[in-house]
Short mmCIF file of C-alpha atoms and ligand atoms in Angstrom, two decimals:
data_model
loop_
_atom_site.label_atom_id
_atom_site.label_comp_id
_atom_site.label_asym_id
_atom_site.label_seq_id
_atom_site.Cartn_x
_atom_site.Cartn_y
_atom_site.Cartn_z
CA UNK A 1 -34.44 117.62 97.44
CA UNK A 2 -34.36 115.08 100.09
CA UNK A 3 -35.52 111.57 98.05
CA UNK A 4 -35.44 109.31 101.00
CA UNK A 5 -37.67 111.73 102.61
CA UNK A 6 -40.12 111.28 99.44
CA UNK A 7 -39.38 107.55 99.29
CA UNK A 8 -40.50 107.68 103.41
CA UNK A 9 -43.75 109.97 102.64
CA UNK A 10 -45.12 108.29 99.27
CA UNK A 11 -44.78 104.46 101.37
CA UNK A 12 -46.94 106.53 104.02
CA UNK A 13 -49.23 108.96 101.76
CA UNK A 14 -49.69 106.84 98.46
CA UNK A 15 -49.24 103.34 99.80
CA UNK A 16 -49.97 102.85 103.35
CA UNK A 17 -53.21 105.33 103.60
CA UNK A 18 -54.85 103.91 100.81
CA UNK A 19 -54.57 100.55 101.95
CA UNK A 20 -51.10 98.72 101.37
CA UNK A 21 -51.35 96.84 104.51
CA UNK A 22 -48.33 93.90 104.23
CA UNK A 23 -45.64 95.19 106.30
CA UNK A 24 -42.96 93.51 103.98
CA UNK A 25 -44.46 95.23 101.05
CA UNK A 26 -44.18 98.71 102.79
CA UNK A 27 -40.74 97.96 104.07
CA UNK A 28 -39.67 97.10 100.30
CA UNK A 29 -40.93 100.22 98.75
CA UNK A 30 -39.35 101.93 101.99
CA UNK A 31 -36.63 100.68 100.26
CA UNK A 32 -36.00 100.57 96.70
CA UNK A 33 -34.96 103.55 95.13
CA UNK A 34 -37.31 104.49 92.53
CA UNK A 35 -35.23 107.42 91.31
CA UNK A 36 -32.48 104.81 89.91
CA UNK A 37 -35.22 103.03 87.21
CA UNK A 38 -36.25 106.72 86.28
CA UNK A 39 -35.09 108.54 83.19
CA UNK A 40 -32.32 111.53 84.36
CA UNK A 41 -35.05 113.96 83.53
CA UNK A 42 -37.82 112.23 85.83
CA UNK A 43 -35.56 111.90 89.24
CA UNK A 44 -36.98 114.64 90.39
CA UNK A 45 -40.44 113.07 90.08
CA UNK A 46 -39.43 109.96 90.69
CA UNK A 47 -41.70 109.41 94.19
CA UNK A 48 -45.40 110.95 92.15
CA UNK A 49 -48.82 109.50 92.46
CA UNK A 50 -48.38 108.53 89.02
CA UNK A 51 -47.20 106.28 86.13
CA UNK A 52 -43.44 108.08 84.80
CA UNK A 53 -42.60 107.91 80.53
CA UNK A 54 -39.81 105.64 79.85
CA UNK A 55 -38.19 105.20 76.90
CA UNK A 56 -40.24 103.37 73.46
CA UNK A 57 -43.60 104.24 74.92
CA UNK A 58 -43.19 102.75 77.91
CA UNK A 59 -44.18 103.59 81.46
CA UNK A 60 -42.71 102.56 84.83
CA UNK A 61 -45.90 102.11 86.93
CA UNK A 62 -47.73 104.05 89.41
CA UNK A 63 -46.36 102.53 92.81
CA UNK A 64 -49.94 101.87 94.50
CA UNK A 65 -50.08 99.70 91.45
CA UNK A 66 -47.03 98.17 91.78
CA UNK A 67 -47.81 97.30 95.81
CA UNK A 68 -51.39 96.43 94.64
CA UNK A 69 -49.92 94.05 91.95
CA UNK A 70 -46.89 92.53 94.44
CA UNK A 71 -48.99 92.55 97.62
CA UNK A 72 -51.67 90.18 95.97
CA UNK A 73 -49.28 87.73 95.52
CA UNK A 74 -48.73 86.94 99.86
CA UNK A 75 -45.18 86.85 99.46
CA UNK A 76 -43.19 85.62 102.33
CA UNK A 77 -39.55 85.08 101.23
CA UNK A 78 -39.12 81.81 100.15
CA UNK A 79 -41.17 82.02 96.69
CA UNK A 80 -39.39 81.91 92.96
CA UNK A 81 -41.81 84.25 91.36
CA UNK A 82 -41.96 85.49 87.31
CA UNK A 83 -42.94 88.96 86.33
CA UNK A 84 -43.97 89.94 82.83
CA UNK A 85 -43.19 93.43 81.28
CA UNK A 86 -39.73 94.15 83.18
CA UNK A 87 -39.89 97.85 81.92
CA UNK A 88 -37.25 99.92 84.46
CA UNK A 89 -37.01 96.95 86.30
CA UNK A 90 -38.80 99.08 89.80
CA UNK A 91 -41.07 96.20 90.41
CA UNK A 92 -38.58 93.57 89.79
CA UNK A 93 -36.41 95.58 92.66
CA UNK A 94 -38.99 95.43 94.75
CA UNK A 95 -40.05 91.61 94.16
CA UNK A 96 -36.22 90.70 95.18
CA UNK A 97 -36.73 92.25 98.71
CA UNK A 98 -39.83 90.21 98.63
CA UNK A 99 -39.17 86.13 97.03
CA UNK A 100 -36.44 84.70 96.83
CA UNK A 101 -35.73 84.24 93.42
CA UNK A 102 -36.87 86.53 90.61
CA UNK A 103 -37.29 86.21 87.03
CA UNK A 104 -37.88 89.39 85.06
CA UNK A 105 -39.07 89.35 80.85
CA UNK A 106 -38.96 92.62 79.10
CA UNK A 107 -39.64 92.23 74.79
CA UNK A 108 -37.47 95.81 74.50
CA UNK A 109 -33.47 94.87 74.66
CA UNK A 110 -32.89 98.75 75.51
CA UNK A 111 -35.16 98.36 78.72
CA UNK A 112 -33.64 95.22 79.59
CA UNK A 113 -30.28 96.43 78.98
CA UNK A 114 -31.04 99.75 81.32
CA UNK A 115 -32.92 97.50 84.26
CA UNK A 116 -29.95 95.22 84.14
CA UNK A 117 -27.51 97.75 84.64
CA UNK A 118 -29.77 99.98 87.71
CA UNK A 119 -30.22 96.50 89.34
CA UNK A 120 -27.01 95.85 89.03
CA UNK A 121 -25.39 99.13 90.59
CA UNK A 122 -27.65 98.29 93.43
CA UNK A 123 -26.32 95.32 94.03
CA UNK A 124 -29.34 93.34 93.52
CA UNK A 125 -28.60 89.63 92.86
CA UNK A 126 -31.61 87.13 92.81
CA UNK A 127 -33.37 88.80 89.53
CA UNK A 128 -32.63 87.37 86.43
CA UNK A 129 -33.51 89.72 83.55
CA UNK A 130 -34.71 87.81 80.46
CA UNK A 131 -35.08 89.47 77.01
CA UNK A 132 -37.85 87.75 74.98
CA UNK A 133 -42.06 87.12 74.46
CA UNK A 134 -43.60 86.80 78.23
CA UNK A 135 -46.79 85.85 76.77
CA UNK A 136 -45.22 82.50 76.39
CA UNK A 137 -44.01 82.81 80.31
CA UNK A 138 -40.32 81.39 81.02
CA UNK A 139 -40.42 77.64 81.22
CA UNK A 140 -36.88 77.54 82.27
CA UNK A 141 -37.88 78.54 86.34
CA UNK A 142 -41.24 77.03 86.12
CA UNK A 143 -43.53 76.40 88.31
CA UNK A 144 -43.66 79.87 90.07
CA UNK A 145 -45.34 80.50 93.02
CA UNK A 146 -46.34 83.84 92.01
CA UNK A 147 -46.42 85.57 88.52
CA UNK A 148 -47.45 89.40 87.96
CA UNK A 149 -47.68 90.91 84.30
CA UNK A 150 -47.49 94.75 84.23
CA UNK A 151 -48.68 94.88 80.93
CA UNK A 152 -52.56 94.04 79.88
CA UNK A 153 -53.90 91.14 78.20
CA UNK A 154 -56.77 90.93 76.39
CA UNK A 155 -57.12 87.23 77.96
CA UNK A 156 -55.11 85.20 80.09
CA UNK A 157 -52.07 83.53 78.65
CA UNK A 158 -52.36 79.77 78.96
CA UNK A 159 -48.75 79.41 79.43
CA UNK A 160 -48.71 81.71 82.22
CA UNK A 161 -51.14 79.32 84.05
CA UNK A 162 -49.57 76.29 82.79
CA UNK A 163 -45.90 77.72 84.57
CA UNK A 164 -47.93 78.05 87.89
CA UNK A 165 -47.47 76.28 90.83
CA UNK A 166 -50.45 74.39 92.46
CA UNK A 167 -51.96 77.33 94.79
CA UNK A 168 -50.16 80.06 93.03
CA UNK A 169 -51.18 83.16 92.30
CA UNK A 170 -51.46 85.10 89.05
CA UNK A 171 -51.99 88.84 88.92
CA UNK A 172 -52.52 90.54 85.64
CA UNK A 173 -54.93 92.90 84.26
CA UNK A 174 -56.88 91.69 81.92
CA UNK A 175 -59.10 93.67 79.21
CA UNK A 176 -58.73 96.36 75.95
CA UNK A 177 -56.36 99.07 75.34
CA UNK A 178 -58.53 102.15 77.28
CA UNK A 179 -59.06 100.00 81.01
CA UNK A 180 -58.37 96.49 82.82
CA UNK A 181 -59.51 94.69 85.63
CA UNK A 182 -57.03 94.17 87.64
CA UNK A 183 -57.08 90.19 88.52
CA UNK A 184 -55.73 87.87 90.79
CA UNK A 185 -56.01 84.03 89.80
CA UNK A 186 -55.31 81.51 91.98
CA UNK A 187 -54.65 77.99 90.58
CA UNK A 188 -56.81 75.33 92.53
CA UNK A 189 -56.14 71.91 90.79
CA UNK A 190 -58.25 72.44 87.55
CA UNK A 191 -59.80 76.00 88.56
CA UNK A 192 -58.55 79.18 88.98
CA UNK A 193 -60.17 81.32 91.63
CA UNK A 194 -60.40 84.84 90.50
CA UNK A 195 -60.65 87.98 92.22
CA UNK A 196 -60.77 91.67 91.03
CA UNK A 197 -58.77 93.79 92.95
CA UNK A 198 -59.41 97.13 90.76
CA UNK A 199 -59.83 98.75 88.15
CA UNK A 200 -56.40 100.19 86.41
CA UNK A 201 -54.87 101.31 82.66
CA UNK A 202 -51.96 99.49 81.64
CA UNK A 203 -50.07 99.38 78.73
CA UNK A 204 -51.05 96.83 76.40
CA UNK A 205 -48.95 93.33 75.63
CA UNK A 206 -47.77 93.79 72.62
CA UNK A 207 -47.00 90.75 70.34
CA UNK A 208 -43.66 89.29 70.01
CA UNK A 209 -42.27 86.86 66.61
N1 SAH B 301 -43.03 96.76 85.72
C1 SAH B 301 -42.47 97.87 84.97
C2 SAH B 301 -43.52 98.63 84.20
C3 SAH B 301 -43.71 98.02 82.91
S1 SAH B 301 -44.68 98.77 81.67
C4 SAH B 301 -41.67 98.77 85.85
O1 SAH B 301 -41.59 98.52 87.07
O2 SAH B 301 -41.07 99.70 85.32
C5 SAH B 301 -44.97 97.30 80.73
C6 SAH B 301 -43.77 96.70 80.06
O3 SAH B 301 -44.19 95.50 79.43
C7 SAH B 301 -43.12 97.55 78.98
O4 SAH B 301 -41.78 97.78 79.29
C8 SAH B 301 -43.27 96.71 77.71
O5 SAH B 301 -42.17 96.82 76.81
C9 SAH B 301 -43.39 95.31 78.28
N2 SAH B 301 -44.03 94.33 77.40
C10 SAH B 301 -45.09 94.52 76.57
N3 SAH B 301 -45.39 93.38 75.94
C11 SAH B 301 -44.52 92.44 76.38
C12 SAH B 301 -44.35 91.05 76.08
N4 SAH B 301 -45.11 90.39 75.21
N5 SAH B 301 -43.36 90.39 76.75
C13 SAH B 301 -42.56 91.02 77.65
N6 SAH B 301 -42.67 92.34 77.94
C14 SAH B 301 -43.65 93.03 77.32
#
């Protein structure tokens, strides 16, 4: 099994086809190994139109979701950007080919612990993975220029604006267990502009103490 054939044809098939149209974006994915943030018994699936299991429940997301969710933020290199719900630390991979300074939260120390160590043997250098609540965001890098939550909220977390940067942009999918919206909020002084970019399931939030 050839995987950077796969990698090549799901950028083309999956991503590309259906829409992905930010060169950088394709070039990342072009990149990134999935198969290194799978479980050993998903390699072998690791380039399918679909969300993978990961350990506690998790998933690792389908990647036309994870372009979706990293192309709405216009990335062009020079951004420090947040992400929410770290999971096997795929879309953090990807966001460090894409800003230039990543910060990853995951609630579940055995996900953090196994996205630390398949960034790490990848050599990848500008993510900083963070074990705690993202609902509360990371005031520590604030303001980002871009934050994406993989996980969905029934509302918005007001710290998540808060940590944004004036004309930032927030994607996150927003409504109940069974189906989100897929948002994009961009913060214009007082307002944020929103715009739906799909519908999608994530996993929920889930509540840290
Ligand atoms: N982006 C991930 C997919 C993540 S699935 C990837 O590329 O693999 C959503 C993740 O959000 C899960 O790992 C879950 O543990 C995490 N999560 C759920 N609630 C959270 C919270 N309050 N803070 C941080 N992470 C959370």
């Amino acid at each position: 099994m050839d995987l950077g054939k796969e990698r090549a044809a799901m950028v083309e098939r999956q991503l590309r086809r259906r829409g992905i149209g930010d060169s950088r974006v394709l070039a990342a994915m072009g990149e990134v190994p999935r198969e290194a943030f799978v479980p050993e018994a998903q390699k072998r699936n690791a380039y399918a139109d679909s969300a993978l299991p990961l350990s506690h429940g998790q998933t690792i997301s389908q990647p036309l979701m994870v372009a979706m969710s990293v192309e709405a933020l216009q990335l062009e290199g020079h951004e420090t950007v947040l992400e929410i719900g770290a999971g096997s630390g795929y879309q953090a991979a990807v966001l460090s080919k894409l800003a230039k300074k990543v910060y990853a939260i995951e609630i579940i120390p055995e996900l953090v612990q196994h996205a630390r160590h398949a960034l790490d043997s990848l050599g990848i250098d500008n993510v900083e993975l963070i074990c705690a609540d993202g609902r509360k965001g990371w005031p520590e890098g604030a303001p980002y220029d871009g934050i994406v939550v993989a996980a969905a909220a029934e509302e918005v977390p007001s710290a998540l604006v808060d940590q944004l940067q004036e004309g930032g942009r927030l994607v996150i999918p927003v409504g109940g267990k069974w189906g989100q919206s897929l948002q994009t909020l961009r913060k214009r002084g007082d307002k944020l502009e929103t715009e739906e970019l799909c519908r999608c399931v994530f996993v929920p939030l889930v509540y840290g103490s």
